[in-house]
C-alpha atoms as one frame of an Amber mdcrd trajectory, in Angstrom:
protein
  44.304 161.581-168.884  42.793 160.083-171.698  45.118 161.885-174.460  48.312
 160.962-172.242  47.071 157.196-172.502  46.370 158.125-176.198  49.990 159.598
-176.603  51.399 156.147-175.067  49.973 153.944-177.752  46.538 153.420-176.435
  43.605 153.402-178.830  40.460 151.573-177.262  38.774 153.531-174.424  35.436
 152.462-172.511  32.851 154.724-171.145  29.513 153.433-168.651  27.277 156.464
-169.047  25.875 157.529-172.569  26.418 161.828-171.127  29.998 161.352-169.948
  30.911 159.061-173.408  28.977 162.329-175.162  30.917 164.632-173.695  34.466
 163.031-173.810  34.083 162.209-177.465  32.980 165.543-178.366  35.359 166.984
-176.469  37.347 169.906-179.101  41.260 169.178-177.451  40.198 165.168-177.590
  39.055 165.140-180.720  42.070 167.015-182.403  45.043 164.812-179.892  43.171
 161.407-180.679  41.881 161.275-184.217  42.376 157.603-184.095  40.405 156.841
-181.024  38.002 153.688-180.825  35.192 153.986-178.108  32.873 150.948-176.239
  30.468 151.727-174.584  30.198 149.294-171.672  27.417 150.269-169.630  23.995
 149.496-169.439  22.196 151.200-172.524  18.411 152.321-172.152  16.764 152.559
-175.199  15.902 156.831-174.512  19.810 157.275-175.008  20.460 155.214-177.888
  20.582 157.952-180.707  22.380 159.962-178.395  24.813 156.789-178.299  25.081
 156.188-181.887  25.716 159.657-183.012  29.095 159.634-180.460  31.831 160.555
-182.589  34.514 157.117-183.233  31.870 154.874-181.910  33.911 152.156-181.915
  31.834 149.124-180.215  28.629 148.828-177.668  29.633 145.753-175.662  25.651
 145.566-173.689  22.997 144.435-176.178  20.990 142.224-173.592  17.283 142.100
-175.515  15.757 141.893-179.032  14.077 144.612-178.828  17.469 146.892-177.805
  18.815 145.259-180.703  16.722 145.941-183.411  16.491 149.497-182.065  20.054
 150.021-182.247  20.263 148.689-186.166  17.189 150.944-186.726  18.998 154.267
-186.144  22.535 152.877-186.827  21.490 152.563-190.375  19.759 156.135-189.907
  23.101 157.795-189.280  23.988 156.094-192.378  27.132 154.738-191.810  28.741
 152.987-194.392  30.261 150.176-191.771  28.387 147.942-189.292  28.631 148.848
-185.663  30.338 146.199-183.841  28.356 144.673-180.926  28.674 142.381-178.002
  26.170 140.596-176.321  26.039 141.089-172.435  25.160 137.614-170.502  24.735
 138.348-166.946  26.953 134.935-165.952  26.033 135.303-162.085  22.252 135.453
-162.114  22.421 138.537-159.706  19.555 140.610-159.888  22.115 143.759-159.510
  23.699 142.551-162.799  22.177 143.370-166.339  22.235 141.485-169.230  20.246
 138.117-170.025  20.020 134.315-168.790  22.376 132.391-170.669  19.763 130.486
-172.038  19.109 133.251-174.069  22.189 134.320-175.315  21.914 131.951-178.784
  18.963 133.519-180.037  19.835 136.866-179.377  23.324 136.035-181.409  21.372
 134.757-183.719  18.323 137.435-184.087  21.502 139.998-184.359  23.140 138.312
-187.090  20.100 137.137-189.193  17.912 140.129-188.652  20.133 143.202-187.874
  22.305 143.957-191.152  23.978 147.376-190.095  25.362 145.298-186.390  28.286
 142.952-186.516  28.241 140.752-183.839  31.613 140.261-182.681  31.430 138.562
-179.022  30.372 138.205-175.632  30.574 140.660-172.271  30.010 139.571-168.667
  30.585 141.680-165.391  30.568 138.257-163.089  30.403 138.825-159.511  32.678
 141.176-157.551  35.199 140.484-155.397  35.429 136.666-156.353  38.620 134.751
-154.583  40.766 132.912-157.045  41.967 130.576-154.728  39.152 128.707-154.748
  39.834 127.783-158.493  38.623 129.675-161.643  36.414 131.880-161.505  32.455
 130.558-162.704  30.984 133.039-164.171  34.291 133.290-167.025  34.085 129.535
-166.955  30.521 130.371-168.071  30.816 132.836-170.353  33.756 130.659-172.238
  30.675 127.870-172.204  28.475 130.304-173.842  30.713 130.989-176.416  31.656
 127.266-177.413  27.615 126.467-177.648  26.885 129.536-179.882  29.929 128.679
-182.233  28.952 125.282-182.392  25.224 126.094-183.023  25.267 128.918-185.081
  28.478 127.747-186.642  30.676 130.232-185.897  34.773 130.281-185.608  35.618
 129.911-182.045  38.358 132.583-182.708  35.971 135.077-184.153  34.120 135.430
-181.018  36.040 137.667-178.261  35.083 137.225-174.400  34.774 140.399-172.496
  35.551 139.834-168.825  37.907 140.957-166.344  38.404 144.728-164.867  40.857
 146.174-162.375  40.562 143.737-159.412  40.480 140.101-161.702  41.670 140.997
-165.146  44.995 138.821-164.881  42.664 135.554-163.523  40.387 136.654-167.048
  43.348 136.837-169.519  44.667 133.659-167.721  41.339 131.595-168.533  40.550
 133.037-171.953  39.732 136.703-171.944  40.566 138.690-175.101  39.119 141.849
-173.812  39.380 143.040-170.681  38.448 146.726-168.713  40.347 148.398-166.603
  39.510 151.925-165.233  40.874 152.541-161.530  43.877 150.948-161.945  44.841
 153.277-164.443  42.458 156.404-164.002  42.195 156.222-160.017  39.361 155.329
-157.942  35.454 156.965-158.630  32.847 158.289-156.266  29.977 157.106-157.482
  26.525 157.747-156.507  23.820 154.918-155.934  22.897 154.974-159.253  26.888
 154.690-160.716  28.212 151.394-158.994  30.595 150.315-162.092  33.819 150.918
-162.872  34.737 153.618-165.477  36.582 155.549-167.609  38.138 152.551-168.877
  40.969 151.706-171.232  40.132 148.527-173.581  41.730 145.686-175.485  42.974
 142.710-175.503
């Protein structure tokens, strides 16, 4: 499914787990039908996977740095694989303060920009990611957590002085992506709505395989 979405134009593809991203990457047919894929990786990362992360072949962009500390890791063994480009990188505000939810307070979100773009040289910060809470009704206006993520970006540009239109927003998948390109989303995720609906265990609640882009 992924080369027949390859074969129709598309290039960005999303993956939540670090083994299935391994293993689609890697895979011999995939990597001969879609030399020009470009792969996020969307889910939460623990720090145990991370050189299993980096070394994915046409590791495109991880869209879930949420600490310092996963951060710096990450530029530690990007810059081991010696890459001769920066790894683009999004940082992952969790918008609806839901315990379920990863990624950190938005209180935190300018120093983490700015620990990434002072003190990690082989990342290239390139914009924000939040899941929001599911199953939000539109009808009852826009939806907050976007309207809080398109906050977060306007107070990092304007402290760290950074173009407004330099900075993408990552929100929306299958069930609100119109309501996120509608308010300002320039990257959205969609995975059942064009892959078909998962069975997930307990421990694999988001959505995924994913197709990505603006």
């Amino acid at each position: 499914m992924v080369i027949e979405a390859y074969r129709h134009g598309q290039r960005y593809f999303g993956e939540n787990y670090v083994q299935e991203l391994v293993e689609k990457a890697s895979n011999a047919d995939l990597l001969s039908s879609c030399p020009e894929i470009k792969w996020h990786f969307i889910g939460h990362l623990q720090k145990t996977h991370i050189n299993k992360l980096v070394a994915v072949p046409n590791l495109y962009l991880l869209e879930t740095i949420d600490s310092m500390k996963l951060a710096d890791k990450v530029n530690s063994s990007w810059q081991k694989k010696g890459s001769s480009e920066k790894l683009k990188v999004m940082v992952q505000v969790n918008t609806s303060s839901e315990d379920s939810k990863h990624g950190l307070p938005p209180g935190e979100t300018i120093g983490l920009v700015k620990h990434i773009t002072e003190k990690c040289p082989s990342l290239e910060f390139v914009g924000l990611m939040t899941i929001g809470s599911f199953g939000y009704d539109i009808t009852e206006g826009p939806n907050p957590d976007f309207q809080r993520l398109l906050a977060q970006r306007e107070e990092v540009c304007e402290k760290l002085r950074l173009a407004v239109d330099t900075v993408e927003l990552s929100m929306g998948m299958s069930s609100d992506f119109e309501h996120a390109i509608e308010v300002g989303s320039t990257n959205i995720r969609i995975g059942s709505t064009i892959f078909g609906e998962r069975i997930y265990s307990k421990a694999m609640k988001e959505e995924g395989p994913c197709v990505t882009g603006t």
